[in-house]
mmCIF file of C-alpha atoms and ligand atoms in Angstrom:
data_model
loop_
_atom_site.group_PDB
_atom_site.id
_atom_site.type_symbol
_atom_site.label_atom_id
_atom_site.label_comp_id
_atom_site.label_asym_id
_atom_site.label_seq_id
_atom_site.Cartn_x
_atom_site.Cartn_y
_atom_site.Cartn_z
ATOM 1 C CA UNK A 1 -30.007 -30.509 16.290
ATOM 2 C CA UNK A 2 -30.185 -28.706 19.610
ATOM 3 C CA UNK A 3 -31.042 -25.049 19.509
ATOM 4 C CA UNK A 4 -27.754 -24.240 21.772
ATOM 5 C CA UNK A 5 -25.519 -26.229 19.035
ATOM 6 C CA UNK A 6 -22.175 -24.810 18.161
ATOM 7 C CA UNK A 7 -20.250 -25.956 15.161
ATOM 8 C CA UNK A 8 -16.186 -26.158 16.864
ATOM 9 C CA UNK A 9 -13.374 -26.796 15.345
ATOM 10 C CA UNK A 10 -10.469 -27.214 17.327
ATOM 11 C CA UNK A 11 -6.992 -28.008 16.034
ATOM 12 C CA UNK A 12 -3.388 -27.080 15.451
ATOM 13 C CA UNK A 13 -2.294 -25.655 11.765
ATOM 14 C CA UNK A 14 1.153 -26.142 11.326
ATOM 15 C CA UNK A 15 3.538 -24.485 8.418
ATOM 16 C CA UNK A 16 6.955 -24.485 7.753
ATOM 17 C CA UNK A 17 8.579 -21.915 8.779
ATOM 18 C CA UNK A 18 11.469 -20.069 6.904
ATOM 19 C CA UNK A 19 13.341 -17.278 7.438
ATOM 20 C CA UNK A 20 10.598 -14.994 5.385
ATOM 21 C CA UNK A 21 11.948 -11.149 5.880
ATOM 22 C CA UNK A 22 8.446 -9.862 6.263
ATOM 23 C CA UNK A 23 7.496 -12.375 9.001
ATOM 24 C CA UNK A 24 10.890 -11.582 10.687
ATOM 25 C CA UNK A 25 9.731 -7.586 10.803
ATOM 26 C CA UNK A 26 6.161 -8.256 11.582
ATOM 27 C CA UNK A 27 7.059 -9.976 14.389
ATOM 28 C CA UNK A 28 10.055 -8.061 15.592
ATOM 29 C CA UNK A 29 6.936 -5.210 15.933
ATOM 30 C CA UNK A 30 4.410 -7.300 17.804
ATOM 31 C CA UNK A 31 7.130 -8.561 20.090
ATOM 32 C CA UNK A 32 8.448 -4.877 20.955
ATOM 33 C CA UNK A 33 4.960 -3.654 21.136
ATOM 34 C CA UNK A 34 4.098 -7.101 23.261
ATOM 35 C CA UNK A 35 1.346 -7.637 21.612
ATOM 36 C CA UNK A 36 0.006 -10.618 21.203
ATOM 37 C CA UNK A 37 -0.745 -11.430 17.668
ATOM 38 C CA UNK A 38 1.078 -13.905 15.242
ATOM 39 C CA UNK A 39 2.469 -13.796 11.694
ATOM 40 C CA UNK A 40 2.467 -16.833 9.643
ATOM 41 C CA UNK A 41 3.981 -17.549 6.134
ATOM 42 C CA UNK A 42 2.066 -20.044 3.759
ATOM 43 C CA UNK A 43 3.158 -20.686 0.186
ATOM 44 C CA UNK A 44 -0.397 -20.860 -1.314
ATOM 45 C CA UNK A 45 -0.967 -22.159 -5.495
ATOM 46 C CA UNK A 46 -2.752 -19.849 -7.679
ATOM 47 C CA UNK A 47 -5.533 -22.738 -7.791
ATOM 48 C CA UNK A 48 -5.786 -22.963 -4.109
ATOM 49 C CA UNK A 49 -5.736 -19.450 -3.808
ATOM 50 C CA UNK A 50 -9.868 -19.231 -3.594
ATOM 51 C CA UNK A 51 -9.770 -22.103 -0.393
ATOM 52 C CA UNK A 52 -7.296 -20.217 1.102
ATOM 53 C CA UNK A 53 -8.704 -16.847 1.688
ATOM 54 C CA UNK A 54 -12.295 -19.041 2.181
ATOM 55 C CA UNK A 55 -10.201 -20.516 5.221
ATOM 56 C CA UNK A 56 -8.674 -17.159 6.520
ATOM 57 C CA UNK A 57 -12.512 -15.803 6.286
ATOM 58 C CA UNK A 58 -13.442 -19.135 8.309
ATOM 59 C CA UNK A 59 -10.778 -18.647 10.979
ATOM 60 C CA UNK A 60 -11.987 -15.263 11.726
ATOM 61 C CA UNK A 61 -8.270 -14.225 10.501
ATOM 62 C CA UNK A 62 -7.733 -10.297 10.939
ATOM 63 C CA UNK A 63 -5.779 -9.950 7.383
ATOM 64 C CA UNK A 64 -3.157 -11.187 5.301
ATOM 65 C CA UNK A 65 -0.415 -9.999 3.075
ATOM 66 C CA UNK A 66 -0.081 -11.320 -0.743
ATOM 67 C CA UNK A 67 2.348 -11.382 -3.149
ATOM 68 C CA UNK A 68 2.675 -12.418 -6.930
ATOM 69 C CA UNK A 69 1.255 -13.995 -8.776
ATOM 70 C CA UNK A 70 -1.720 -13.399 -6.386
ATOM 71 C CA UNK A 71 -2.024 -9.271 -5.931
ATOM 72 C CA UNK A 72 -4.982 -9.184 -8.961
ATOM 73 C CA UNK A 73 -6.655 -12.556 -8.464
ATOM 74 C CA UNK A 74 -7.321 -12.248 -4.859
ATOM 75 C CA UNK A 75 -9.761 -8.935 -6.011
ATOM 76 C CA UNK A 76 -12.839 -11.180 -7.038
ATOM 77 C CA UNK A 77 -12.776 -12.804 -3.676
ATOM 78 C CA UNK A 78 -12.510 -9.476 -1.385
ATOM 79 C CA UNK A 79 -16.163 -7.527 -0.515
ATOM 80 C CA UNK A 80 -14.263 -4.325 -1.112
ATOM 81 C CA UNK A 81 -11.243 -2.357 -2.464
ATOM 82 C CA UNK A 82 -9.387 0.607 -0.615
ATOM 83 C CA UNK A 83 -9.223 3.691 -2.866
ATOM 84 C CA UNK A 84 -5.498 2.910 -4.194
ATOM 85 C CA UNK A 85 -6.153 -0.428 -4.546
ATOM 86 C CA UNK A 86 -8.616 -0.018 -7.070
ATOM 87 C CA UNK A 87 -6.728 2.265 -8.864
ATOM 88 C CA UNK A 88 -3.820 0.287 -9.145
ATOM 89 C CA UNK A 89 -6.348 -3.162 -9.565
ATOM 90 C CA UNK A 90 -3.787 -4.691 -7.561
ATOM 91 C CA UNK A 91 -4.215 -5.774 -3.203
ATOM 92 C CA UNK A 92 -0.888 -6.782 -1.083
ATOM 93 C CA UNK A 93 -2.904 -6.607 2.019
ATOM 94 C CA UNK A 94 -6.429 -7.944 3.030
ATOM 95 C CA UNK A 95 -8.003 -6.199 6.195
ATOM 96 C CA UNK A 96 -11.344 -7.827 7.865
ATOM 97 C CA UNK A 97 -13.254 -4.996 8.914
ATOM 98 C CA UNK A 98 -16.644 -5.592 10.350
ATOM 99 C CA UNK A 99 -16.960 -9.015 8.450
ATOM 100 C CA UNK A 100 -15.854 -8.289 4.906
ATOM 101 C CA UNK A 101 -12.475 -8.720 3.600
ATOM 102 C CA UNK A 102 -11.251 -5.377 2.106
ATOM 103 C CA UNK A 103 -8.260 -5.084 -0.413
ATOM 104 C CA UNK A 104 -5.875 -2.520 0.448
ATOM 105 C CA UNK A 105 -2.036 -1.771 -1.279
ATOM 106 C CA UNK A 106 0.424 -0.485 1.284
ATOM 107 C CA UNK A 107 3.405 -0.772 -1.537
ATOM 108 C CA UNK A 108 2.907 2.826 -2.517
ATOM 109 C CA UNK A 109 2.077 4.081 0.812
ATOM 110 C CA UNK A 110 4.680 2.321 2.415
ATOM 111 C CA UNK A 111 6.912 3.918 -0.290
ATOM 112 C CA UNK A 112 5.283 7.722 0.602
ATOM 113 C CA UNK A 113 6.331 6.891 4.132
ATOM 114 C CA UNK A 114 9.729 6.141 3.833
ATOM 115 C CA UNK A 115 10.057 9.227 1.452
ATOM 116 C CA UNK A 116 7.882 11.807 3.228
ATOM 117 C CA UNK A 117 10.663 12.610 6.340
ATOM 118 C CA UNK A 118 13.048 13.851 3.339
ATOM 119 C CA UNK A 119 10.277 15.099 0.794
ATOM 120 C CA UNK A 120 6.934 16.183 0.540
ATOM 121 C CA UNK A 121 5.826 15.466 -2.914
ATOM 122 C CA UNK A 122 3.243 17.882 -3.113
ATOM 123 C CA UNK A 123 4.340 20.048 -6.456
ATOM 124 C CA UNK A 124 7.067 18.029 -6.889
ATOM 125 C CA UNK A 125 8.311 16.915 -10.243
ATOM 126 C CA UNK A 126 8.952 12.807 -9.506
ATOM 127 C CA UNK A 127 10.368 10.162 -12.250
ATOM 128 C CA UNK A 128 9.791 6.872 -11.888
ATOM 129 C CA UNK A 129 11.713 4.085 -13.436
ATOM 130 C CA UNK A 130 9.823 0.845 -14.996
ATOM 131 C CA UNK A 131 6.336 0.157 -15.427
ATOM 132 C CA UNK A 132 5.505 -3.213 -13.254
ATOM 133 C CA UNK A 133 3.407 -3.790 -9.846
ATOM 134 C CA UNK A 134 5.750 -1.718 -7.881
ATOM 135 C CA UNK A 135 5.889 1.256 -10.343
ATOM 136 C CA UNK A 136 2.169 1.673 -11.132
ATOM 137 C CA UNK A 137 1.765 1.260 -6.514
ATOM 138 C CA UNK A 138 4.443 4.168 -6.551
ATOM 139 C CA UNK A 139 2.812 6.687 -9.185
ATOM 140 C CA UNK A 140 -0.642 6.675 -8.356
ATOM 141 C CA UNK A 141 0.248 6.997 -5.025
ATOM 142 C CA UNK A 142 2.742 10.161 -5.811
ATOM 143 C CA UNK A 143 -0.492 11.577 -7.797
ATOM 144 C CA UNK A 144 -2.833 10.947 -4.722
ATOM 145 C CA UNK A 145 -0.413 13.023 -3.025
ATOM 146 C CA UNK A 146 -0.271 15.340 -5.020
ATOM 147 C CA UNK A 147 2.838 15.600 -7.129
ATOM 148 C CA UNK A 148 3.256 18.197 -9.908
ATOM 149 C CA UNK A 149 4.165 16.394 -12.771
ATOM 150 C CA UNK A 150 5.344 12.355 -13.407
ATOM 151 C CA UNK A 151 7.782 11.011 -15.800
ATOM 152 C CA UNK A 152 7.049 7.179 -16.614
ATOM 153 C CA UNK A 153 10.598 5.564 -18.062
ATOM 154 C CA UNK A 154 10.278 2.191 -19.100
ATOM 155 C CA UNK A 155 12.232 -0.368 -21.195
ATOM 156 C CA UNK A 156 8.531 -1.508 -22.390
ATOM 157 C CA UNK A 157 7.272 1.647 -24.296
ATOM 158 C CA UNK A 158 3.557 0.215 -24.457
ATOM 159 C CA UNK A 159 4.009 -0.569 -20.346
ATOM 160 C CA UNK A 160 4.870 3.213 -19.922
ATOM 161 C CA UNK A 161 1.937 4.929 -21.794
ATOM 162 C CA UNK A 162 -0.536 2.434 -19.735
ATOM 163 C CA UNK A 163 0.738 3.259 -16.706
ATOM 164 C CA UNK A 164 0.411 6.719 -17.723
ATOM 165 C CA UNK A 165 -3.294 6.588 -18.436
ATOM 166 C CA UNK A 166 -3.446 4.956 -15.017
ATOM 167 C CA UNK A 167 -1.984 7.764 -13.050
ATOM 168 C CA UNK A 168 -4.325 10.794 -15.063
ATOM 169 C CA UNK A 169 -7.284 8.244 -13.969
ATOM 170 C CA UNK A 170 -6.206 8.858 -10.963
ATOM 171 C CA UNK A 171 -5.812 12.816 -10.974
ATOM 172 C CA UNK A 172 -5.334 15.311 -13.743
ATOM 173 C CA UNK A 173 -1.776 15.943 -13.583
ATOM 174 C CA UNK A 174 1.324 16.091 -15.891
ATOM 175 C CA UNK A 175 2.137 12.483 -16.661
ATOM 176 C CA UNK A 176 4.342 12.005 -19.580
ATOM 177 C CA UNK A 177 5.882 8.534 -20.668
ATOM 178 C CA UNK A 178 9.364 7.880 -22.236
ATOM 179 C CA UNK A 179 11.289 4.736 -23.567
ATOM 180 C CA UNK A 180 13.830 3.849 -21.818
ATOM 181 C CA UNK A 181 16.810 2.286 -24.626
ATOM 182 C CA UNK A 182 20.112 4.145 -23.381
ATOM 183 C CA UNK A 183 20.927 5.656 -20.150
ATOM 184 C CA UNK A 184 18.379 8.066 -18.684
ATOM 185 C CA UNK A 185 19.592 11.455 -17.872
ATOM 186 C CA UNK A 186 17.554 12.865 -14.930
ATOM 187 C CA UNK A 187 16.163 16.409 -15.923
ATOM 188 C CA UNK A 188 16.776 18.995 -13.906
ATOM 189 C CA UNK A 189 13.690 19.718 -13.126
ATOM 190 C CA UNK A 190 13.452 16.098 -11.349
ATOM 191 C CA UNK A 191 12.916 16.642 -7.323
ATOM 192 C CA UNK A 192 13.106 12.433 -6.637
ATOM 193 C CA UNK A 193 13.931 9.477 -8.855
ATOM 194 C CA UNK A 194 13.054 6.118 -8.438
ATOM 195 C CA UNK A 195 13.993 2.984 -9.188
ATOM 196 C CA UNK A 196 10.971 0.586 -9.369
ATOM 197 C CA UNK A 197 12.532 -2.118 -11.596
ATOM 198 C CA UNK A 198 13.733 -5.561 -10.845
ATOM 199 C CA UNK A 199 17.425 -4.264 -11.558
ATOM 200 C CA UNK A 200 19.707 -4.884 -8.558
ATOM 201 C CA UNK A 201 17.831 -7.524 -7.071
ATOM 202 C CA UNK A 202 19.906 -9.895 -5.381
ATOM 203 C CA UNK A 203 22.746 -8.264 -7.559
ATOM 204 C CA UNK A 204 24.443 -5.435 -5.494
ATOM 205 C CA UNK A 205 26.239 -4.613 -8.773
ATOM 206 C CA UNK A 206 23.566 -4.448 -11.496
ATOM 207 C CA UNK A 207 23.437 -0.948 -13.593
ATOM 208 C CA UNK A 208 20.349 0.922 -13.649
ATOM 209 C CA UNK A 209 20.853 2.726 -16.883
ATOM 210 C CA UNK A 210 20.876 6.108 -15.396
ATOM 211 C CA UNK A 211 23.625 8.852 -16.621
ATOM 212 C CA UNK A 212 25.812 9.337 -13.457
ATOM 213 C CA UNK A 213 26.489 13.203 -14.587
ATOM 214 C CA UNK A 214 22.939 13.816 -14.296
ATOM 215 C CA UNK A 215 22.502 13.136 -10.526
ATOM 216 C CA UNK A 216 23.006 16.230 -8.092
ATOM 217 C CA UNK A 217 22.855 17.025 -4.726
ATOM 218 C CA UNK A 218 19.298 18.352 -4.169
ATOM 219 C CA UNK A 219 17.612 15.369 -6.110
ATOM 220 C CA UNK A 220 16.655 12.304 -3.776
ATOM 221 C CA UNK A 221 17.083 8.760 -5.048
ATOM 222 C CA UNK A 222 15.076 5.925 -3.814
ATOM 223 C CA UNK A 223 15.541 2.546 -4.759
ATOM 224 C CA UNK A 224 12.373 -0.033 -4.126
ATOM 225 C CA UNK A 225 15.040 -2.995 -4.228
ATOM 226 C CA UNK A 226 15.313 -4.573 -0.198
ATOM 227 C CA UNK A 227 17.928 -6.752 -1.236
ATOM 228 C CA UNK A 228 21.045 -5.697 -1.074
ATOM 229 C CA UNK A 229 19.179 -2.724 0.310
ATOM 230 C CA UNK A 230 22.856 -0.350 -0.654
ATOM 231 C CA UNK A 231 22.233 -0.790 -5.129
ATOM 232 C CA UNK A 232 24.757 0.385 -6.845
ATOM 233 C CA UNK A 233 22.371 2.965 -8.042
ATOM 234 C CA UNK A 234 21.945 4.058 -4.827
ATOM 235 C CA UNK A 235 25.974 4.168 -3.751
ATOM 236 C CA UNK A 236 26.345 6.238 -6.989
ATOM 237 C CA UNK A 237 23.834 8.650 -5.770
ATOM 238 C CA UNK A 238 25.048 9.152 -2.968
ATOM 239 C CA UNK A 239 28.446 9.566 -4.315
ATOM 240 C CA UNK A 240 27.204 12.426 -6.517
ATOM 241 C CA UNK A 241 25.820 13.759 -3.083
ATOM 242 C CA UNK A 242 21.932 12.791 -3.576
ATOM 243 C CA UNK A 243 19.506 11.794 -0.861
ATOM 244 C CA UNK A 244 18.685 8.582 -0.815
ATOM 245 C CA UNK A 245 16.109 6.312 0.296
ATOM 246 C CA UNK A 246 16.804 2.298 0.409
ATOM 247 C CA UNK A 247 14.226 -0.338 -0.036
ATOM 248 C CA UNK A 248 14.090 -1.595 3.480
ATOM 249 C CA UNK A 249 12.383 2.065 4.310
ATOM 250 C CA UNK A 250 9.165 1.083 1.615
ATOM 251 C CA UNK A 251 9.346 -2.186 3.117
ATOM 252 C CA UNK A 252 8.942 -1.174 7.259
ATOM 253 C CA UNK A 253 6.290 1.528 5.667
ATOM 254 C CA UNK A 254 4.161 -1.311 4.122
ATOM 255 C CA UNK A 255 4.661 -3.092 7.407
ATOM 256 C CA UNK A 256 3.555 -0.354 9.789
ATOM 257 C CA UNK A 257 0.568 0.170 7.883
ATOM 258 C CA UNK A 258 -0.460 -3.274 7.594
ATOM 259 C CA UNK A 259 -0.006 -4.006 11.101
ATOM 260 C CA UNK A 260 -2.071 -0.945 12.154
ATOM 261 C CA UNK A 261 -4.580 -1.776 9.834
ATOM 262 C CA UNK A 262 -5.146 -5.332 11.371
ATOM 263 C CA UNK A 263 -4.622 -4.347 15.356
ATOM 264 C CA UNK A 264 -5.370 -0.897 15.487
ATOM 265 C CA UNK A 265 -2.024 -0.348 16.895
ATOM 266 C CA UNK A 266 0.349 2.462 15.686
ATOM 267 C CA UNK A 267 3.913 0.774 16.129
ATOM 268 C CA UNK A 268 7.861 2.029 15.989
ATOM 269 C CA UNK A 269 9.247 0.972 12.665
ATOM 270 C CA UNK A 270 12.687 1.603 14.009
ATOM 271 C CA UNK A 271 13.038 -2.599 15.790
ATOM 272 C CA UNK A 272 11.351 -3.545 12.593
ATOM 273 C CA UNK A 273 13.832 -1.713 10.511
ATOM 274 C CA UNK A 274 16.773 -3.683 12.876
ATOM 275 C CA UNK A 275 15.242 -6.832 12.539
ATOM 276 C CA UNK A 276 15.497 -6.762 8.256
ATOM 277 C CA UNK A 277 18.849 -5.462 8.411
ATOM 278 C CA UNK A 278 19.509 -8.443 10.508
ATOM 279 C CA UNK A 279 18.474 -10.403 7.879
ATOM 280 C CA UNK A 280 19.730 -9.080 5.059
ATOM 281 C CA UNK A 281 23.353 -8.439 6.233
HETATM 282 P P1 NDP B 301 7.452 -6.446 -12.333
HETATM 283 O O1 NDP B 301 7.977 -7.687 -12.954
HETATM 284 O O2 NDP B 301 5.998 -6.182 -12.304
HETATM 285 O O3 NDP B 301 8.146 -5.187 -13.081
HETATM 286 C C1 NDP B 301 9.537 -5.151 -13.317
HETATM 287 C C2 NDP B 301 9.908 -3.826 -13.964
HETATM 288 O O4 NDP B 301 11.339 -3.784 -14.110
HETATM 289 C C3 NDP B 301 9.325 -3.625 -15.371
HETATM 290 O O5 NDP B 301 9.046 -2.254 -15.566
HETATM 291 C C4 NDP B 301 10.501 -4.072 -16.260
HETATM 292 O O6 NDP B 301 10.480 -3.468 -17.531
HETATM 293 C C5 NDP B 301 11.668 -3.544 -15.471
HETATM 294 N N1 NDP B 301 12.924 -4.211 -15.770
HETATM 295 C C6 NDP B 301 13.304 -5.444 -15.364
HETATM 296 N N2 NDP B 301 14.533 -5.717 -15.823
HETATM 297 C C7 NDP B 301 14.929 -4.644 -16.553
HETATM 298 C C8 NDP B 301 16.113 -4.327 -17.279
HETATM 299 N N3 NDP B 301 17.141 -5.172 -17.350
HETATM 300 N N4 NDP B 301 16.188 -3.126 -17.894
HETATM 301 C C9 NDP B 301 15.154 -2.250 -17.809
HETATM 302 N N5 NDP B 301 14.010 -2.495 -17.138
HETATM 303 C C10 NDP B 301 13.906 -3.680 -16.516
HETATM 304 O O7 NDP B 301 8.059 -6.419 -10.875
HETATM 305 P P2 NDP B 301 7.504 -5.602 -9.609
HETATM 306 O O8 NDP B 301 7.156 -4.233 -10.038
HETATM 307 O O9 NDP B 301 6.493 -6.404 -8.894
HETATM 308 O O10 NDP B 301 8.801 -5.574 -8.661
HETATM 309 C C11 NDP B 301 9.921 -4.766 -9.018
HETATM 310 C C12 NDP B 301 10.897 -4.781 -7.848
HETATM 311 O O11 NDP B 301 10.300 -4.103 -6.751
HETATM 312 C C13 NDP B 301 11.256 -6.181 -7.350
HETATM 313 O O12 NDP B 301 12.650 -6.283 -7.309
HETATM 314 C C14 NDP B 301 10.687 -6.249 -5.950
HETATM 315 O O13 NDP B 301 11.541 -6.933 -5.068
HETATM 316 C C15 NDP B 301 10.638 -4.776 -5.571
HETATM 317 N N6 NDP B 301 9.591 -4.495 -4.578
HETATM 318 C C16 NDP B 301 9.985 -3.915 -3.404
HETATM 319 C C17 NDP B 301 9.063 -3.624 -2.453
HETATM 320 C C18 NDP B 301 9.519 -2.998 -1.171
HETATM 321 O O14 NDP B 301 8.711 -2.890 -0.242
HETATM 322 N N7 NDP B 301 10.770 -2.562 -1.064
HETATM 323 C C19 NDP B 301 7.628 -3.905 -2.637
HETATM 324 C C20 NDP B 301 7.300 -4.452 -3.939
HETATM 325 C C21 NDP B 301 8.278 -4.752 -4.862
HETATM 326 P P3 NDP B 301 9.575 -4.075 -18.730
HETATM 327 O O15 NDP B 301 8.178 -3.560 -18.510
HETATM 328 O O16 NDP B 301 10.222 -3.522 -19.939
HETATM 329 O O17 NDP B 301 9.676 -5.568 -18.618
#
């Protein structure tokens, strides 16, 4: 072999392309920002999920975004995990830094983002509804940031108490965990509720089981659902004159992050923000 030799590969990778909201907002951001980076979608198998990030590693790929069912296998084939990542054992977004793929999760951060303009959580009492991927991102993120106290409410009493455990892992705080079989009244004490079920997905009518006489004006109400991003838990918030925080807001977070973790670049989530509700209206 000569010494100079170069292994090459040249070629063209082609994907279909739908109308994927994420790669809509990703590049709505490089374009305003003119930078020149791309965004691909790829439906990937859980068995092919190894080759795949084995190919993004071999194209010198700066990162990629997962979603289920991938978020906990992808760990065993990462070099590293960010702190909240291995807290929540769960990655949405792989960063190459200096060689090695590192797991990070942006869903709670890009949560803290969208709420931190209306809140700080620091002290704060927060409540968190359901128990899944998106709940256990939000709460140990709201403990890393120092919240007072947590309230867990889940349909799934067993999912509650675990993600419980999780979040005094994470830091010694107040964490308490509740079943969730009739309508929740929000305490008093409550500062911001969330909704991190599956409830009101693709159903802007769907009930979160929530006791409308308990929601006030001082309380802000977030809602992790992107689409319809107005839930009718959300409309009757702000009907009882609540704050309240959509789930396009968690989603541009996630997206601002990511992107800055790949190119370095800090960018405006505001055309990102206009490009979702483009798709989503
Ligand atoms: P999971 O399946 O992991 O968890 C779903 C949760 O919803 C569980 O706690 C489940 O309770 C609860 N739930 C579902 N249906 C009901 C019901 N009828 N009554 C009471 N509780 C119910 O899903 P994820 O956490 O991954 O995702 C949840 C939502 O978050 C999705 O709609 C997703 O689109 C959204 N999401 C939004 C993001 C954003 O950026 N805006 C980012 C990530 C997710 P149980 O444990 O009892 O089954």
């Amino acid at each position: 072999m000569p010494q100079n030799f170069k292994a090459e590969l040249t070629g063209s990778f082609s994907t279909p392309c739908h109308d994927n909201p994420t790669v809509v907002m990703v590049e709505a951001a490089y374009q305003h920002h003119g930078l020149n980076w791309r965004y691909l979608n790829a439906e990937v198998q859980p068995a092919d999920l190894a080759a795949a990030v084995a190919g993004a590693r071999a194209m010198g790929w700066r990162g990629f975004n997962l979603s289920m069912p991938h978020k906990v296998s992808v760990i065993q084939l990462l070099d590293e995990l960010g702190e909240s990542a291995r807290l929540i054992n769960a990655v949405n977004c792989v960063v190459a830094r200096e060689g090695r793929l590192v797991g990070e999760n942006t869903d709670g951060k890009g949560f803290l983002s969208s709420l931190r303009p209306v809140l700080d959580p620091a002290g704060r009492h927060g409540v968190v509804l359901g128990a899944g991927g998106a709940a256990r991102a939000i709460a140990v993120e709201l403990a890393l940031a120092g919240v007072g106290r947590l309230t867990i409410v889940n349909r799934t009493p067993a999912r509650a108490a675990e993600l419980a455990s999780l979040v005094r892992a994470a830091r010694p705080i107040e964490v308490e965990a509740l079943n969730w079989d009739a309508d929740y009244a929000v305490p008093a004490t409550a500062d911001v509720l969330v909704n991190a079920t599956s409830i009101g997905l693709g159903d802007a009518t769907a009930r979160v089981p929530v006791a409308a006489a308990s929601l006030r004006p001082g309380l802000v109400v977030a809602d992790v659902i992107p689409n319809p991003p107005q839930t009718a838990l959300l409309r009757a918030a702000a009907h009882a004159g609540c704050t309240t925080l959509d789930g396009l807001g968690m989603l541009v977070g996630q997206g601002v992050l990511g992107i800055n973790y790949w190119t370095g670049v800090g960018v405006d989530p505001v055309p990102m923000r206009t490009a979702l509700e483009e798709v989503f209206s």
